[in-house]
Coordinates of C-alpha atoms in Angstrom, one line a residue:
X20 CA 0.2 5.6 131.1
X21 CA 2.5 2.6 130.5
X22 CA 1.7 -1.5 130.6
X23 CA 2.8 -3.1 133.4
X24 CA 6.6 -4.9 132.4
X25 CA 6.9 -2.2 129.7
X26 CA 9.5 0.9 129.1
X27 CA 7.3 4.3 130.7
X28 CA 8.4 7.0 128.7
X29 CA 8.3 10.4 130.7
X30 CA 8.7 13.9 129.2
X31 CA 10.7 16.9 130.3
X32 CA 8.5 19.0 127.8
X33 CA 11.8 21.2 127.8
X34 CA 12.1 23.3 124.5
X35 CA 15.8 24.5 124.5
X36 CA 14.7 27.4 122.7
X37 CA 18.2 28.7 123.5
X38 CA 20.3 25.7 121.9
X39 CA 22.0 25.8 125.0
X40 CA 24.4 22.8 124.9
X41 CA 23.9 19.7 127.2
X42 CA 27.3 20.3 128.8
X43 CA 26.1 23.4 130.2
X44 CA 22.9 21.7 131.9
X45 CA 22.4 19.0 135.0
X46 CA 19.0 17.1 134.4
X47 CA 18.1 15.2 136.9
X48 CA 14.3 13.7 137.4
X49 CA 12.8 12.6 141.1
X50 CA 10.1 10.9 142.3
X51 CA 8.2 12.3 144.9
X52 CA 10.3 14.4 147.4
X53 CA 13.7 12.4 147.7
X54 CA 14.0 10.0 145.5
X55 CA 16.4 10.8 142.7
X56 CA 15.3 8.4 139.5
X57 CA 18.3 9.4 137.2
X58 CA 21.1 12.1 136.7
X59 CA 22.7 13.7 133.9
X60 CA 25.5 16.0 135.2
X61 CA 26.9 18.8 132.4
X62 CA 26.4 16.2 129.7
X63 CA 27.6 13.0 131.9
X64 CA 25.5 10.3 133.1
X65 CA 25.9 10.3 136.9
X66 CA 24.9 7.4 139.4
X67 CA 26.2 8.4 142.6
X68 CA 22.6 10.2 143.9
X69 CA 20.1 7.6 142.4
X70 CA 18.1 5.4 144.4
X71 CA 19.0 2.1 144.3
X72 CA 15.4 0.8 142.3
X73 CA 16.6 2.9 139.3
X74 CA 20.2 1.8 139.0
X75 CA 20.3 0.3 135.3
X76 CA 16.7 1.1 135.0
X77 CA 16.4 4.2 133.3
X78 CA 18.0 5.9 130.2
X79 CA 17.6 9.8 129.1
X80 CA 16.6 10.6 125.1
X81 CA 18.8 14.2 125.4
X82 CA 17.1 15.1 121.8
X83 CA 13.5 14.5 123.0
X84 CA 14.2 15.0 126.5
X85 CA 12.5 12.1 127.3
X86 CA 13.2 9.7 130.0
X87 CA 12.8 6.0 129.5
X88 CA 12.1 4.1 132.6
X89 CA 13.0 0.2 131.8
X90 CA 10.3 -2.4 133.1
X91 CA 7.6 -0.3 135.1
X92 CA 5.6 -1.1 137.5
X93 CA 3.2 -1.0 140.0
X94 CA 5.2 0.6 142.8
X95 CA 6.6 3.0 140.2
X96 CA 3.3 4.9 139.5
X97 CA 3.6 8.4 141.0
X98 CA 4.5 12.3 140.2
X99 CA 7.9 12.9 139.0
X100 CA 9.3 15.8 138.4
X101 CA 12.0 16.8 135.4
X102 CA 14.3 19.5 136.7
X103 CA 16.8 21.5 134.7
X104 CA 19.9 23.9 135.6
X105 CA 22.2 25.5 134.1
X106 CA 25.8 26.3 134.7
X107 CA 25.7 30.1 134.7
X108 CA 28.8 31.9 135.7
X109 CA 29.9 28.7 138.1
X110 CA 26.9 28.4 139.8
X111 CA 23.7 26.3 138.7
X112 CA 20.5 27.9 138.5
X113 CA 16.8 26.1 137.8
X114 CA 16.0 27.7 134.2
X115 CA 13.1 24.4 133.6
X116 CA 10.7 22.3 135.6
X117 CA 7.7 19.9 134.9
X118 CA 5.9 17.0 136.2
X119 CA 4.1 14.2 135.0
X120 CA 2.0 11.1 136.8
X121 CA 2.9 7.3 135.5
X122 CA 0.3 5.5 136.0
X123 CA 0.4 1.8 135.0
X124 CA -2.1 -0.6 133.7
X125 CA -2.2 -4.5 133.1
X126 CA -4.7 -6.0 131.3
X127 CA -7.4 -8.4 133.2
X128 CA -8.4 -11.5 131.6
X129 CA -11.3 -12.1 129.5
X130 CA -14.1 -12.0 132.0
X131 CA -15.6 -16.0 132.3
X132 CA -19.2 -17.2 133.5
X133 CA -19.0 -20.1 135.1
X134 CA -22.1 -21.8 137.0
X135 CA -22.5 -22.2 140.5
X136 CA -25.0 -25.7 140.7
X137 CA -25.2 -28.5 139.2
X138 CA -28.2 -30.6 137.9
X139 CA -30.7 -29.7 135.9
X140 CA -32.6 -26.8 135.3
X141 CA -36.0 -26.7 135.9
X142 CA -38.5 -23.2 135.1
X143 CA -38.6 -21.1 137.8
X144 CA -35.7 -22.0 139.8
X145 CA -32.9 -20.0 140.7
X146 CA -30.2 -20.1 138.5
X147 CA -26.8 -19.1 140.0
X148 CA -23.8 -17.5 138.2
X149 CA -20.6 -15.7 138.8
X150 CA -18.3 -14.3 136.5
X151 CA -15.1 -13.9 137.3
X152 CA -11.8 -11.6 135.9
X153 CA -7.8 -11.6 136.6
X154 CA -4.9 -10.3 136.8
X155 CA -5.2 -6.5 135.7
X156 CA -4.7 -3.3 136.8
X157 CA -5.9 -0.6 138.2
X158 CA -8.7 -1.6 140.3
X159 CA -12.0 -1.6 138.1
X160 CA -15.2 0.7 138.6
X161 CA -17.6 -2.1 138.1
X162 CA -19.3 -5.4 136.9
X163 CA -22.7 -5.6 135.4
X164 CA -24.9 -8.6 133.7
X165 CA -26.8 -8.0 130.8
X166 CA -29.8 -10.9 130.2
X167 CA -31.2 -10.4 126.7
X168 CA -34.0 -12.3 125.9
X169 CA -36.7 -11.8 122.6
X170 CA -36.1 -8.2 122.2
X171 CA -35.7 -7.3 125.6
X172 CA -32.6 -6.7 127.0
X173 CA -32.1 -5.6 131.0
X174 CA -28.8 -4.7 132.7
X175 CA -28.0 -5.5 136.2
X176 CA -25.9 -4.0 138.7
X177 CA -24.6 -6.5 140.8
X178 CA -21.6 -6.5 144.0
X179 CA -18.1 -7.2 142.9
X180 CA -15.8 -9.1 144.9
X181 CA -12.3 -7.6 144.7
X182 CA -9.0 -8.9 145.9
X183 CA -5.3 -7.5 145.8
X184 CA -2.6 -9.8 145.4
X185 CA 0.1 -8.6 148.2
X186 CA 3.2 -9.4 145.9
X187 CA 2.0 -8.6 142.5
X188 CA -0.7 -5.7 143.4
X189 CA -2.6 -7.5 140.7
X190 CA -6.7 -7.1 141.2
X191 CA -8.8 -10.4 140.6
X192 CA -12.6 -9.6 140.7
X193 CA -15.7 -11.9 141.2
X194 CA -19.8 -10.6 140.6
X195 CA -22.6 -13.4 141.3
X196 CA -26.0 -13.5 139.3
X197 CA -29.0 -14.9 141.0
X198 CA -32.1 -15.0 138.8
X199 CA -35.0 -17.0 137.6
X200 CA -34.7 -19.6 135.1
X201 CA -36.4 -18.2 131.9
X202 CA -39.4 -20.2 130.4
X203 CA -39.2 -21.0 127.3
X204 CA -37.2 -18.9 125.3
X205 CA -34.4 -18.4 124.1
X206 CA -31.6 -15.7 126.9
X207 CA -28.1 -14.9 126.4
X208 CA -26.8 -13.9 129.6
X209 CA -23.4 -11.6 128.8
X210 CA -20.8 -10.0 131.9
X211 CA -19.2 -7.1 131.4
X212 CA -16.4 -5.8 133.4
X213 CA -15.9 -1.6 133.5
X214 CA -12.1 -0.7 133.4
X215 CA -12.9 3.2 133.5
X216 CA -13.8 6.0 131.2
X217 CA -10.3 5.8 129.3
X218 CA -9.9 2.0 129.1
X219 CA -13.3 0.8 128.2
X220 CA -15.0 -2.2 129.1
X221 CA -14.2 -5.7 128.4
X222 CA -17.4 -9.0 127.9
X223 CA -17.3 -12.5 128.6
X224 CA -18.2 -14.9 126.2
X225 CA -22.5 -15.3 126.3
X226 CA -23.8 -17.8 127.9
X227 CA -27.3 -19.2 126.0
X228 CA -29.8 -20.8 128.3

């Protein structure tokens, strides 16, 4: 996983239990099928083969066998596979491979209630919220509104909204909350928007009513 903008750093996981010296070895990574992502031939850094997106993009930690790939993102997420070969008798032969997935993530805003009428609020109207989240990445799992009130406290599974923005593949998601105004007491109504197992959740600011 890298954030989005930042270097990805992507492992060969190659042990060289052999010592063998880099001027005996071509290690070159691609992405996907045919797209060559960064060559180094017999201990030389070679351009001639690399797609043009990773041309001054990428740079290869020899000692950790680590590939650094300069400002990630979006359209860079993918499998790439780490192959090496080794200059045996003349001719090169595969002696390492491995593959790893880049998978980016930007971080959505801090998720914001706002309300949808204006006027006052009178008991047992409908009172009518969204909340709203942008700018982050990858699409979430899910929105939900949590209305605590005295020691109660009830969560609700609402629709979210989502849109892609077509040049920055940056996700900006929307729920609405449609409920009863409460009588006389005290409710903090909290949104929380669900990133995924890995990247947790993240809440608005409550709203007291």
């Amino acid at each position: 996983k890298s954030f989005l903008n930042h270097t990805a750093y992507l492992s060969c996981y190659f042990p060289n239990s052999q010592k063998t010296d880099i001027k005996d070895l071509r290690v070159f990574w691609q992405k996907g099928t045919d797209e060559v992502v960064h060559e180094v031939y017999y201990g030389q850094e070679k351009l001639d083969n690399l797609s043009p997106k990773y041309i001054n993009r990428t740079k290869m930690d020899m000692d950790k066998w680590t590939l650094q790939l300069l400002n990630a993102g979006i359209v860079d997420e993918g499998q790439y596979t780490c192959i090496i070969q080794h200059r045996d008798k003349g001719s090169p032969k595969v002696i390492h491979t491995s593959e790893c997935s880049l998978h980016i993530i930007a971080n959505y805003s801090q998720p914001e209630i706002a309300w949808l009428h204006t006027g006052e609020l009178k008991p047992n109207e409908y009172l009518n919220l969204s909340c709203s989240s942008s700018g982050g990445y990858p699409e979430p799992r899910q929105m939900s509104w949590l209305i605590s009130h005295g020691n109660t406290t009830r969560r609700l599974m609402h629709h979210m909204d989502v849109s892609q923005d077509a040049v920055t593949k940056l996700y900006n998601v929307t729920s609405k909350l449609n409920i009863t105004v409460p009588r006389n007491i005290l409710t903090n109504i909290s949104c929380f928007l669900h990133l995924g197992e890995q990247l947790g959740s993240l809440v608005s600011v409550p709203l007291g009513i």
